XYZ file of N, CA and C in Angstrom:
255
model
N 59.394 294.469 -86.566
C 60.488 293.978 -85.786
C 60.034 292.693 -85.098
N 60.802 291.654 -85.292
C 60.505 290.375 -84.659
C 61.325 290.260 -83.371
N 60.715 289.777 -82.336
C 61.410 289.539 -81.072
C 61.472 288.039 -80.854
N 62.689 287.538 -80.858
C 62.915 286.104 -80.818
C 64.249 285.868 -80.123
N 64.348 284.813 -79.336
C 65.588 284.568 -78.585
C 66.802 284.365 -79.495
N 66.566 284.077 -80.773
C 67.675 283.893 -81.715
C 68.073 285.191 -82.417
N 67.433 286.304 -82.028
C 67.723 287.587 -82.650
C 68.977 288.235 -82.088
N 69.284 289.411 -82.601
C 70.450 290.175 -82.159
C 70.171 290.835 -80.814
N 71.205 290.964 -80.021
C 71.114 291.693 -78.762
C 71.640 293.105 -78.992
N 70.836 294.117 -78.651
C 71.290 295.497 -78.748
C 71.003 296.189 -77.413
N 71.640 297.350 -77.219
C 71.383 298.076 -75.978
C 70.301 299.137 -76.212
N 69.940 299.841 -75.149
C 68.858 300.823 -75.216
C 69.184 301.976 -76.161
N 70.435 302.389 -76.192
C 70.842 303.477 -77.087
C 70.656 303.059 -78.548
N 71.047 301.847 -78.872
C 70.868 301.353 -80.244
C 69.390 301.251 -80.602
N 68.569 300.818 -79.663
C 67.128 300.764 -79.917
C 66.602 302.175 -80.159
N 67.093 303.137 -79.393
C 66.703 304.530 -79.604
C 67.042 305.001 -81.010
N 68.223 304.644 -81.496
C 68.622 305.013 -82.853
C 67.688 304.382 -83.891
N 67.321 303.139 -83.664
C 66.424 302.441 -84.589
C 65.052 303.122 -84.618
N 64.542 303.480 -83.446
C 63.252 304.161 -83.360
C 63.337 305.525 -84.037
N 64.424 306.250 -83.810
C 64.600 307.568 -84.424
C 64.633 307.464 -85.948
N 65.310 306.452 -86.454
C 65.375 306.246 -87.901
C 63.982 305.962 -88.465
N 63.198 305.185 -87.742
C 61.827 304.898 -88.178
C 60.991 306.173 -88.163
N 61.160 306.997 -87.136
C 60.419 308.253 -87.058
C 60.796 309.176 -88.212
N 62.086 309.296 -88.473
C 62.565 310.170 -89.537
C 62.028 309.717 -90.889
N 61.954 308.418 -91.086
C 61.452 307.871 -92.338
C 59.947 307.705 -92.371
N 59.262 308.184 -91.322
C 57.795 308.072 -91.211
C 57.322 306.632 -91.380
N 58.089 305.699 -90.798
C 57.710 304.279 -90.864
C 57.021 303.865 -89.572
N 56.000 303.061 -89.697
C 55.365 302.473 -88.529
C 56.250 301.348 -88.014
N 56.201 301.126 -86.718
C 56.912 299.993 -86.121
C 55.874 298.971 -85.657
N 56.104 297.749 -86.022
C 55.253 296.639 -85.614
C 56.149 295.634 -84.912
N 55.746 295.211 -83.732
C 56.541 294.266 -82.958
C 55.806 292.940 -82.884
N 56.516 291.863 -83.206
C 55.965 290.516 -83.124
C 56.798 289.757 -82.093
N 56.149 289.302 -81.035
C 56.841 288.583 -79.974
C 56.637 287.093 -80.175
N 57.732 286.363 -80.220
C 57.662 284.921 -80.397
C 57.169 284.215 -79.149
N 56.651 283.039 -79.351
C 56.219 282.214 -78.226
C 57.405 281.524 -77.580
N 57.140 280.547 -76.732
C 58.220 279.879 -76.005
C 59.132 279.060 -76.917
N 58.692 278.794 -78.132
C 59.549 278.093 -79.094
C 60.032 279.028 -80.197
N 59.871 280.324 -79.982
C 60.347 281.306 -80.945
C 59.389 281.482 -82.102
N 59.853 282.216 -83.099
C 59.053 282.505 -84.280
C 59.452 281.578 -85.429
N 58.506 281.348 -86.308
C 58.792 280.572 -87.501
C 59.807 281.326 -88.358
N 60.619 280.595 -89.081
C 61.650 281.199 -89.931
C 61.056 282.187 -90.927
N 59.872 281.913 -91.435
C 59.248 282.818 -92.407
C 58.935 284.181 -91.782
N 58.573 284.191 -90.510
C 58.297 285.456 -89.815
C 59.594 286.223 -89.611
N 60.629 285.532 -89.153
C 61.929 286.192 -88.957
C 62.478 286.719 -90.273
N 62.300 285.972 -91.355
C 62.811 286.401 -92.661
C 62.082 287.639 -93.169
N 60.812 287.766 -92.852
C 60.026 288.914 -93.310
C 60.283 290.174 -92.484
N 60.856 290.017 -91.319
C 61.087 291.157 -90.426
C 62.276 291.990 -90.897
N 62.171 293.290 -90.710
C 63.291 294.186 -91.026
C 64.442 293.957 -90.050
N 64.093 293.568 -88.839
C 65.087 293.360 -87.779
C 64.548 292.308 -86.828
N 65.410 291.415 -86.386
C 65.029 290.432 -85.376
C 65.896 290.665 -84.158
N 65.243 290.959 -83.042
C 65.943 291.241 -81.793
C 65.622 290.196 -80.750
N 66.549 290.050 -79.830
C 66.339 289.204 -78.663
C 66.304 290.101 -77.434
N 65.296 289.934 -76.603
C 65.259 290.656 -75.336
C 66.172 289.987 -74.320
N 66.409 288.700 -74.512
C 67.244 287.918 -73.610
C 67.499 286.567 -74.262
N 68.594 285.951 -73.943
C 68.837 284.593 -74.433
C 68.007 283.587 -73.639
N 67.448 284.046 -72.529
C 66.575 283.184 -71.737
C 65.164 283.261 -72.292
N 64.394 282.212 -72.121
C 63.007 282.206 -72.531
C 62.197 283.001 -71.515
N 61.433 283.979 -72.019
C 60.594 284.804 -71.148
C 59.130 284.489 -71.404
N 58.304 284.494 -70.356
C 56.867 284.357 -70.588
C 56.400 285.512 -71.467
N 55.422 285.255 -72.305
C 54.937 286.245 -73.274
C 54.565 287.568 -72.597
N 53.863 287.499 -71.485
C 53.436 288.720 -70.790
C 54.631 289.505 -70.267
N 55.643 288.815 -69.769
C 56.838 289.500 -69.285
C 57.606 290.128 -70.442
N 57.674 289.451 -71.568
C 58.352 290.001 -72.747
C 57.682 291.305 -73.176
N 56.368 291.372 -73.103
C 55.660 292.607 -73.456
C 56.042 293.737 -72.522
N 56.144 293.456 -71.239
C 56.527 294.484 -70.255
C 57.961 294.950 -70.509
N 58.859 294.019 -70.768
C 60.256 294.370 -71.050
C 60.332 295.232 -72.307
N 59.581 294.880 -73.335
C 59.573 295.664 -74.574
C 59.080 297.086 -74.316
N 57.980 297.225 -73.606
C 57.432 298.556 -73.327
C 58.432 299.383 -72.524
N 59.086 298.774 -71.559
C 60.071 299.494 -70.750
C 61.242 299.939 -71.620
N 61.692 299.096 -72.528
C 62.806 299.455 -73.409
C 62.404 300.548 -74.394
N 61.169 300.536 -74.855
C 60.695 301.621 -75.718
C 60.632 302.935 -74.943
N 60.197 302.862 -73.689
C 60.210 304.056 -72.828
C 61.634 304.604 -72.730
N 62.597 303.736 -72.481
C 64.001 304.165 -72.410
C 64.456 304.774 -73.733
N 64.086 304.155 -74.835
C 64.499 304.657 -76.153
C 63.977 306.076 -76.368
N 62.710 306.309 -76.050
C 62.153 307.653 -76.221
C 62.761 308.642 -75.234
N 63.076 308.183 -74.038
C 63.753 309.041 -73.064
C 65.119 309.460 -73.592
N 65.842 308.533 -74.152
C 67.161 308.816 -74.735
C 67.014 309.803 -75.886
N 66.033 309.594 -76.751
C 65.822 310.478 -77.904
C 65.487 311.906 -77.474
N 64.794 312.054 -76.349
C 64.456 313.378 -75.852
C 65.637 314.027 -75.134
N 66.732 313.273 -74.952
C 67.909 313.810 -74.281
C 67.789 313.860 -72.766
N 66.829 313.157 -72.241
C 66.637 313.116 -70.787
C 67.536 312.039 -70.188
N 67.968 312.253 -68.947
C 68.789 311.213 -68.311
C 67.938 309.970 -68.024
N 68.563 308.834 -68.067
C 67.864 307.604 -67.733
C 68.801 306.746 -66.894
N 68.209 305.921 -66.074
C 69.008 305.048 -65.208
C 69.592 303.930 -66.028
N 70.888 303.761 -65.904
C 71.542 302.692 -66.653
C 71.935 301.565 -65.738
């Protein structure tokens, strides 16, 4: 999965569905975070999915924190636990 400001915007529930599908298919998930100028077209083309965490440019370290938090939410949703929306 490529993370780039030009990617699709999805919500936490949709991310949960994507993670669940990967789990069901026994697929590993690999996340590539673009730099401040995004990812090269070849990287985006090779990705199964290109997502945007925000249309705003985020520092690389902050993007990692946002990604981890969203993965936490996705797994919380998959377990059927309540989460703050």
